Amino acid sequence: GENVEQHPSTLSVQEGDSAVIKCTYSDSASNYFPWYKQELGKRPQLIIDIRSNVGEKKDQRIAVTLNKTAKHFSLHITETQPEDSAVYFCAASRSGGGADGLTFGKGTHLIIQP
Amino acid sequence: KAGVTQTPRYLIKTRGQQVTLSCSPISGHRSVSWYQQTPGQGLQFLFEYFSETQRNKGNFPGRFSGRQFSNSRSEMNVSTLELGDSALYLCASSLRTGGYTDTQYFGPGTRLTVL
């Protein structure tokens, strides 16, 4: 089955700096890669996703890049703010008629230092 | 639109008991997936229901089961509870239109504690 590795497990950055979280996946058939943000005691919320026919996607301060050849994808957050502090999860999934379920990375605890 | 709802939000059971959790998807969503979240194992896929049928299953023992009703609401059952079943159980709903994987929207979860 699919295996998703996520690094780092903890990331501390100064407010205003950029943060980068990296994930690798093992199943070359995976073609959908969402990122979720989970604040303490709350549900995971989708912040951005990318499909395998796209190499990069941006949404304001958030961007995701995908390298299918190397089987890795990354989340980039620019101009970090205190409200960005949370645990971020990457995930991978195959699609096409059957939802195999999302395989998640172990999460990155992002800490924004004032 | 109302989001995904789960009941109950908190549950305390003892070993050997069984438990049933409920999930109501976003209106119009036909697929419900269930996940287990623990500090050690993270988020793990349990199973997915679509059109009242289990379509996919993760690597969990048969003690974990579920069902889906005609209105797309889903229930998850865990029998013969073990201490290791203590976790946050999350459900997620999606449109399930076929082709590309649809975005999954999570509910607030049910916190299960097994004593």
PDB file of C-alpha atoms in Angstrom:
ATOM      1  CA  GLY A   1       0.000   0.000   0.000  1.00  0.00           C
ATOM      2  CA  GLU A   2       0.847   3.674  -0.045  1.00  0.00           C
ATOM      3  CA  ASN A   3       3.324   5.105   2.456  1.00  0.00           C
ATOM      4  CA  VAL A   4       3.707   8.839   3.067  1.00  0.00           C
ATOM      5  CA  GLU A   5       6.710  10.281   4.890  1.00  0.00           C
ATOM      6  CA  GLN A   6       6.537  13.849   6.209  1.00  0.00           C
ATOM      7  CA  HIS A   7       9.348  16.105   7.435  1.00  0.00           C
ATOM      8  CA  PRO A   8      10.070  17.829   9.698  1.00  0.00           C
ATOM      9  CA  SER A   9       7.943  16.707  12.616  1.00  0.00           C
ATOM     10  CA  THR A  10       8.346  20.115  14.261  1.00  0.00           C
ATOM     11  CA  LEU A  11       9.137  23.423  12.571  1.00  0.00           C
ATOM     12  CA  SER A  12       9.664  26.699  14.387  1.00  0.00           C
ATOM     13  CA  VAL A  13       9.891  29.908  12.337  1.00  0.00           C
ATOM     14  CA  GLN A  14       9.860  33.605  13.096  1.00  0.00           C
ATOM     15  CA  GLU A  15       6.692  35.481  12.278  1.00  0.00           C
ATOM     16  CA  GLY A  16       6.957  36.848   8.752  1.00  0.00           C
ATOM     17  CA  ASP A  17       9.403  34.171   7.582  1.00  0.00           C
ATOM     18  CA  SER A  18       8.553  31.302   5.233  1.00  0.00           C
ATOM     19  CA  ALA A  19       7.862  27.700   6.215  1.00  0.00           C
ATOM     20  CA  VAL A  20       8.362  24.624   4.047  1.00  0.00           C
ATOM     21  CA  ILE A  21       7.051  21.132   4.823  1.00  0.00           C
ATOM     22  CA  LYS A  22       8.046  18.182   2.650  1.00  0.00           C
ATOM     23  CA  CYS A  23       6.383  14.838   1.943  1.00  0.00           C
ATOM     24  CA  THR A  24       7.341  11.807  -0.096  1.00  0.00           C
ATOM     25  CA  TYR A  25       5.041   9.023  -1.255  1.00  0.00           C
ATOM     26  CA  SER A  26       5.699   5.490  -2.428  1.00  0.00           C
ATOM     27  CA  ASP A  27       2.801   4.578  -4.748  1.00  0.00           C
ATOM     28  CA  SER A  28       3.351   5.924  -8.255  1.00  0.00           C
ATOM     29  CA  ALA A  29      -0.404   5.476  -8.886  1.00  0.00           C
ATOM     30  CA  SER A  30      -1.249   8.182  -6.338  1.00  0.00           C
ATOM     31  CA  ASN A  31      -2.563  11.239  -8.102  1.00  0.00           C
ATOM     32  CA  TYR A  32      -4.246  13.418  -5.486  1.00  0.00           C
ATOM     33  CA  PHE A  33      -2.315  15.244  -2.755  1.00  0.00           C
ATOM     34  CA  PRO A  34      -4.205  17.357  -0.203  1.00  0.00           C
ATOM     35  CA  TRP A  35      -2.833  19.291   2.749  1.00  0.00           C
ATOM     36  CA  TYR A  36      -4.822  19.645   5.952  1.00  0.00           C
ATOM     37  CA  LYS A  37      -4.363  22.010   8.888  1.00  0.00           C
ATOM     38  CA  GLN A  38      -5.468  20.873  12.321  1.00  0.00           C
ATOM     39  CA  GLU A  39      -5.580  23.262  15.246  1.00  0.00           C
ATOM     40  CA  LEU A  40      -5.632  21.869  18.753  1.00  0.00           C
ATOM     41  CA  GLY A  41      -8.972  20.223  19.511  1.00  0.00           C
ATOM     42  CA  LYS A  42     -10.378  20.944  16.082  1.00  0.00           C
ATOM     43  CA  ARG A  43     -11.081  19.003  12.907  1.00  0.00           C
ATOM     44  CA  PRO A  44      -8.589  18.768  10.040  1.00  0.00           C
ATOM     45  CA  GLN A  45      -9.354  21.439   7.467  1.00  0.00           C
ATOM     46  CA  LEU A  46      -8.256  21.335   3.846  1.00  0.00           C
ATOM     47  CA  ILE A  47      -5.979  24.252   3.014  1.00  0.00           C
ATOM     48  CA  ILE A  48      -4.853  23.313  -0.478  1.00  0.00           C
ATOM     49  CA  ASP A  49      -4.668  20.286  -2.755  1.00  0.00           C
ATOM     50  CA  ILE A  50      -2.958  19.361  -5.994  1.00  0.00           C
ATOM     51  CA  ARG A  51      -3.556  16.705  -8.611  1.00  0.00           C
ATOM     52  CA  SER A  52      -0.879  14.895 -10.551  1.00  0.00           C
ATOM     53  CA  ASN A  53      -1.525  16.746 -13.798  1.00  0.00           C
ATOM     54  CA  VAL A  54      -0.355  20.004 -12.162  1.00  0.00           C
ATOM     55  CA  GLY A  55       3.134  20.862 -10.936  1.00  0.00           C
ATOM     56  CA  GLU A  56       2.326  23.819  -8.705  1.00  0.00           C
ATOM     57  CA  LYS A  57      -0.689  25.508  -7.179  1.00  0.00           C
ATOM     58  CA  LYS A  58      -0.955  28.751  -5.207  1.00  0.00           C
ATOM     59  CA  ASP A  59      -3.577  30.273  -2.973  1.00  0.00           C
ATOM     60  CA  GLN A  60      -2.511  33.604  -1.492  1.00  0.00           C
ATOM     61  CA  ARG A  61       0.296  32.840   1.000  1.00  0.00           C
ATOM     62  CA  ILE A  62       0.116  29.086   0.481  1.00  0.00           C
ATOM     63  CA  ALA A  63       1.598  27.075  -2.368  1.00  0.00           C
ATOM     64  CA  VAL A  64       2.111  23.399  -3.065  1.00  0.00           C
ATOM     65  CA  THR A  65       4.598  21.883  -5.506  1.00  0.00           C
ATOM     66  CA  LEU A  66       4.602  18.345  -6.851  1.00  0.00           C
ATOM     67  CA  ASN A  67       7.453  16.374  -8.402  1.00  0.00           C
ATOM     68  CA  LYS A  68       5.969  13.146  -9.773  1.00  0.00           C
ATOM     69  CA  THR A  69       9.300  11.772 -10.913  1.00  0.00           C
ATOM     70  CA  ALA A  70      10.821  12.054  -7.464  1.00  0.00           C
ATOM     71  CA  LYS A  71       7.476  11.276  -5.782  1.00  0.00           C
ATOM     72  CA  HIS A  72       7.570  14.203  -3.436  1.00  0.00           C
ATOM     73  CA  PHE A  73       5.427  17.259  -2.776  1.00  0.00           C
ATOM     74  CA  SER A  74       5.888  20.288  -0.559  1.00  0.00           C
ATOM     75  CA  LEU A  75       3.841  22.936   1.211  1.00  0.00           C
ATOM     76  CA  HIS A  76       5.143  26.499   1.232  1.00  0.00           C
ATOM     77  CA  ILE A  77       3.732  29.156   3.532  1.00  0.00           C
ATOM     78  CA  THR A  78       5.051  32.685   3.061  1.00  0.00           C
ATOM     79  CA  GLU A  79       4.806  35.662   5.435  1.00  0.00           C
ATOM     80  CA  THR A  80       3.828  33.402   8.323  1.00  0.00           C
ATOM     81  CA  GLN A  81       1.406  34.734  10.922  1.00  0.00           C
ATOM     82  CA  PRO A  82       0.573  33.580  14.483  1.00  0.00           C
ATOM     83  CA  GLU A  83      -2.669  31.987  13.230  1.00  0.00           C
ATOM     84  CA  ASP A  84      -0.611  29.656  11.037  1.00  0.00           C
ATOM     85  CA  SER A  85       0.483  27.792  14.169  1.00  0.00           C
ATOM     86  CA  ALA A  86      -1.047  24.305  13.942  1.00  0.00           C
ATOM     87  CA  VAL A  87      -0.302  20.727  12.896  1.00  0.00           C
ATOM     88  CA  TYR A  88      -0.152  20.253   9.138  1.00  0.00           C
ATOM     89  CA  PHE A  89      -0.774  16.898   7.465  1.00  0.00           C
ATOM     90  CA  CYS A  90       0.018  15.894   3.920  1.00  0.00           C
ATOM     91  CA  ALA A  91      -1.839  13.006   2.299  1.00  0.00           C
ATOM     92  CA  ALA A  92      -1.899  10.990  -0.884  1.00  0.00           C
ATOM     93  CA  SER A  93      -4.622   9.036  -2.638  1.00  0.00           C
ATOM     94  CA  ARG A  94      -5.405   7.176  -5.826  1.00  0.00           C
ATOM     95  CA  SER A  95      -8.595   8.078  -7.559  1.00  0.00           C
ATOM     96  CA  GLY A  96     -10.567   6.971 -10.537  1.00  0.00           C
ATOM     97  CA  GLY A  97     -13.755   5.321  -9.527  1.00  0.00           C
ATOM     98  CA  GLY A  98     -12.678   4.195  -6.106  1.00  0.00           C
ATOM     99  CA  ALA A  99     -11.726   6.224  -3.067  1.00  0.00           C
ATOM    100  CA  ASP A 100      -8.872   4.250  -1.584  1.00  0.00           C
ATOM    101  CA  GLY A 101      -8.844   6.595   1.309  1.00  0.00           C
ATOM    102  CA  LEU A 102      -6.269   9.183   2.151  1.00  0.00           C
ATOM    103  CA  THR A 103      -2.892   7.989   3.406  1.00  0.00           C
ATOM    104  CA  PHE A 104      -1.563  10.658   5.746  1.00  0.00           C
ATOM    105  CA  GLY A 105       1.896  11.686   6.809  1.00  0.00           C
ATOM    106  CA  LYS A 106       2.575  11.835  10.547  1.00  0.00           C
ATOM    107  CA  GLY A 107       2.147  15.603  10.668  1.00  0.00           C
ATOM    108  CA  THR A 108       4.297  18.686  11.198  1.00  0.00           C
ATOM    109  CA  HIS A 109       3.801  20.893  14.227  1.00  0.00           C
ATOM    110  CA  LEU A 110       4.386  24.424  12.929  1.00  0.00           C
ATOM    111  CA  ILE A 111       5.233  26.988  15.599  1.00  0.00           C
ATOM    112  CA  ILE A 112       5.263  30.662  14.685  1.00  0.00           C
ATOM    113  CA  GLN A 113       7.514  32.636  17.027  1.00  0.00           C
ATOM    114  CA  PRO A 114       6.467  36.265  17.614  1.00  0.00           C
TER     115      PRO A 114
ATOM    116  CA  LYS B   1     -24.470  24.427   4.046  1.00  0.00           C
ATOM    117  CA  ALA B   2     -24.060  22.691   7.345  1.00  0.00           C
ATOM    118  CA  GLY B   3     -20.794  20.856   7.801  1.00  0.00           C
ATOM    119  CA  VAL B   4     -20.156  17.245   8.695  1.00  0.00           C
ATOM    120  CA  THR B   5     -21.537  16.373  12.110  1.00  0.00           C
ATOM    121  CA  GLN B   6     -20.634  13.521  14.423  1.00  0.00           C
ATOM    122  CA  THR B   7     -22.297  12.193  17.540  1.00  0.00           C
ATOM    123  CA  PRO B   8     -21.509  11.716  20.292  1.00  0.00           C
ATOM    124  CA  ARG B   9     -18.523  14.022  20.686  1.00  0.00           C
ATOM    125  CA  TYR B  10     -17.134  12.181  23.698  1.00  0.00           C
ATOM    126  CA  LEU B  11     -17.542   8.608  24.847  1.00  0.00           C
ATOM    127  CA  ILE B  12     -16.098   6.557  27.694  1.00  0.00           C
ATOM    128  CA  LYS B  13     -16.351   2.775  27.543  1.00  0.00           C
ATOM    129  CA  THR B  14     -14.725  -0.183  29.273  1.00  0.00           C
ATOM    130  CA  ARG B  15     -12.803  -3.028  27.703  1.00  0.00           C
ATOM    131  CA  GLY B  16     -14.983  -5.651  26.091  1.00  0.00           C
ATOM    132  CA  GLN B  17     -17.893  -3.327  25.411  1.00  0.00           C
ATOM    133  CA  GLN B  18     -19.005  -2.245  21.994  1.00  0.00           C
ATOM    134  CA  VAL B  19     -19.659   1.254  20.691  1.00  0.00           C
ATOM    135  CA  THR B  20     -21.497   2.876  17.797  1.00  0.00           C
ATOM    136  CA  LEU B  21     -20.528   6.254  16.382  1.00  0.00           C
ATOM    137  CA  SER B  22     -22.611   8.312  13.983  1.00  0.00           C
ATOM    138  CA  CYS B  23     -21.734  10.638  11.124  1.00  0.00           C
ATOM    139  CA  SER B  24     -23.981  12.909   9.062  1.00  0.00           C
ATOM    140  CA  PRO B  25     -22.331  14.117   5.856  1.00  0.00           C
ATOM    141  CA  ILE B  26     -22.694  17.469   4.161  1.00  0.00           C
ATOM    142  CA  SER B  27     -25.984  17.654   2.305  1.00  0.00           C
ATOM    143  CA  GLY B  28     -25.559  16.184  -1.155  1.00  0.00           C
ATOM    144  CA  HIS B  29     -22.400  14.267  -0.300  1.00  0.00           C
ATOM    145  CA  ARG B  30     -22.733  10.565  -0.967  1.00  0.00           C
ATOM    146  CA  SER B  31     -19.463   9.193   0.365  1.00  0.00           C
ATOM    147  CA  VAL B  32     -18.453   8.845   3.993  1.00  0.00           C
ATOM    148  CA  SER B  33     -14.960   7.774   5.035  1.00  0.00           C
ATOM    149  CA  TRP B  34     -13.853   6.970   8.555  1.00  0.00           C
ATOM    150  CA  TYR B  35     -10.420   7.608  10.062  1.00  0.00           C
ATOM    151  CA  GLN B  36      -8.782   6.846  13.391  1.00  0.00           C
ATOM    152  CA  GLN B  37      -6.419   9.452  14.844  1.00  0.00           C
ATOM    153  CA  THR B  38      -3.963   8.579  17.621  1.00  0.00           C
ATOM    154  CA  PRO B  39      -0.778  10.312  18.788  1.00  0.00           C
ATOM    155  CA  GLY B  40       1.307   7.271  17.883  1.00  0.00           C
ATOM    156  CA  GLN B  41      -0.140   6.182  14.549  1.00  0.00           C
ATOM    157  CA  GLY B  42      -1.514   9.486  13.296  1.00  0.00           C
ATOM    158  CA  LEU B  43      -4.471   9.503  10.933  1.00  0.00           C
ATOM    159  CA  GLN B  44      -5.340   6.092   9.530  1.00  0.00           C
ATOM    160  CA  PHE B  45      -8.042   5.174   7.024  1.00  0.00           C
ATOM    161  CA  LEU B  46     -10.647   2.723   8.319  1.00  0.00           C
ATOM    162  CA  PHE B  47     -13.167   2.377   5.491  1.00  0.00           C
ATOM    163  CA  GLU B  48     -15.329   4.228   3.013  1.00  0.00           C
ATOM    164  CA  TYR B  49     -19.031   3.887   2.307  1.00  0.00           C
ATOM    165  CA  PHE B  50     -20.802   4.942  -0.842  1.00  0.00           C
ATOM    166  CA  SER B  51     -24.346   4.048  -1.914  1.00  0.00           C
ATOM    167  CA  GLU B  52     -24.794   2.013   1.268  1.00  0.00           C
ATOM    168  CA  THR B  53     -21.862  -0.259   0.358  1.00  0.00           C
ATOM    169  CA  GLN B  54     -18.379  -0.477   1.790  1.00  0.00           C
ATOM    170  CA  ARG B  55     -16.122   0.374  -1.123  1.00  0.00           C
ATOM    171  CA  ASN B  56     -12.680   0.395   0.460  1.00  0.00           C
ATOM    172  CA  LYS B  57     -11.162  -0.783   3.700  1.00  0.00           C
ATOM    173  CA  GLY B  58      -7.985   0.017   5.553  1.00  0.00           C
ATOM    174  CA  ASN B  59      -5.854  -2.331   7.593  1.00  0.00           C
ATOM    175  CA  PHE B  60      -8.002  -2.725  10.703  1.00  0.00           C
ATOM    176  CA  PRO B  61      -9.377  -5.875  12.346  1.00  0.00           C
ATOM    177  CA  GLY B  62     -12.901  -7.106  11.755  1.00  0.00           C
ATOM    178  CA  ARG B  63     -13.986  -5.641  15.098  1.00  0.00           C
ATOM    179  CA  PHE B  64     -14.303  -2.376  13.206  1.00  0.00           C
ATOM    180  CA  SER B  65     -17.353  -2.257  10.974  1.00  0.00           C
ATOM    181  CA  GLY B  66     -19.744   0.253   9.586  1.00  0.00           C
ATOM    182  CA  ARG B  67     -22.784   0.872   7.517  1.00  0.00           C
ATOM    183  CA  GLN B  68     -24.409   3.610   5.510  1.00  0.00           C
ATOM    184  CA  PHE B  69     -28.072   4.453   5.239  1.00  0.00           C
ATOM    185  CA  SER B  70     -30.062   5.598   2.239  1.00  0.00           C
ATOM    186  CA  ASN B  71     -29.748   9.237   3.363  1.00  0.00           C
ATOM    187  CA  SER B  72     -25.921   8.829   3.314  1.00  0.00           C
ATOM    188  CA  ARG B  73     -25.610   8.996   7.108  1.00  0.00           C
ATOM    189  CA  SER B  74     -23.103   6.470   8.356  1.00  0.00           C
ATOM    190  CA  GLU B  75     -22.416   4.608  11.557  1.00  0.00           C
ATOM    191  CA  MET B  76     -19.237   2.949  12.705  1.00  0.00           C
ATOM    192  CA  ASN B  77     -19.206   0.110  15.217  1.00  0.00           C
ATOM    193  CA  VAL B  78     -16.343  -1.230  17.268  1.00  0.00           C
ATOM    194  CA  SER B  79     -16.951  -4.483  19.111  1.00  0.00           C
ATOM    195  CA  THR B  80     -14.996  -5.998  21.998  1.00  0.00           C
ATOM    196  CA  LEU B  81     -13.222  -2.748  22.775  1.00  0.00           C
ATOM    197  CA  GLU B  82      -9.525  -2.799  23.639  1.00  0.00           C
ATOM    198  CA  LEU B  83      -7.477  -0.143  25.416  1.00  0.00           C
ATOM    199  CA  GLY B  84      -5.702   0.584  22.136  1.00  0.00           C
ATOM    200  CA  ASP B  85      -8.973   1.624  20.540  1.00  0.00           C
ATOM    201  CA  SER B  86      -8.868   4.879  22.488  1.00  0.00           C
ATOM    202  CA  ALA B  87      -8.633   7.508  19.784  1.00  0.00           C
ATOM    203  CA  LEU B  88     -10.315  10.358  17.976  1.00  0.00           C
ATOM    204  CA  TYR B  89     -12.577   8.906  15.298  1.00  0.00           C
ATOM    205  CA  LEU B  90     -13.112  11.237  12.382  1.00  0.00           C
ATOM    206  CA  CYS B  91     -15.477  10.896   9.518  1.00  0.00           C
ATOM    207  CA  ALA B  92     -15.150  12.764   6.247  1.00  0.00           C
ATOM    208  CA  SER B  93     -17.675  13.266   3.500  1.00  0.00           C
ATOM    209  CA  SER B  94     -17.210  13.877  -0.197  1.00  0.00           C
ATOM    210  CA  LEU B  95     -19.351  14.113  -3.291  1.00  0.00           C
ATOM    211  CA  ARG B  96     -17.876  10.938  -4.827  1.00  0.00           C
ATOM    212  CA  THR B  97     -18.553  11.944  -8.389  1.00  0.00           C
ATOM    213  CA  GLY B  98     -16.127   9.417  -9.820  1.00  0.00           C
ATOM    214  CA  GLY B  99     -13.040  10.131 -11.851  1.00  0.00           C
ATOM    215  CA  TYR B 100     -10.854  12.435  -9.788  1.00  0.00           C
ATOM    216  CA  THR B 101     -10.815  12.026  -6.033  1.00  0.00           C
ATOM    217  CA  ASP B 102     -13.162  14.517  -4.461  1.00  0.00           C
ATOM    218  CA  THR B 103     -12.195  16.750  -1.570  1.00  0.00           C
ATOM    219  CA  GLN B 104     -12.915  15.193   1.795  1.00  0.00           C
ATOM    220  CA  TYR B 105     -14.405  17.394   4.509  1.00  0.00           C
ATOM    221  CA  PHE B 106     -13.934  16.256   8.067  1.00  0.00           C
ATOM    222  CA  GLY B 107     -16.312  16.253  10.985  1.00  0.00           C
ATOM    223  CA  PRO B 108     -15.286  17.327  14.513  1.00  0.00           C
ATOM    224  CA  GLY B 109     -14.662  13.751  15.587  1.00  0.00           C
ATOM    225  CA  THR B 110     -15.745  11.500  18.426  1.00  0.00           C
ATOM    226  CA  ARG B 111     -13.232  11.147  21.261  1.00  0.00           C
ATOM    227  CA  LEU B 112     -13.417   7.537  22.475  1.00  0.00           C
ATOM    228  CA  THR B 113     -11.745   6.573  25.728  1.00  0.00           C
ATOM    229  CA  VAL B 114     -11.549   2.898  26.653  1.00  0.00           C
ATOM    230  CA  LEU B 115     -10.883   2.154  30.327  1.00  0.00           C
TER     231      LEU B 115
END
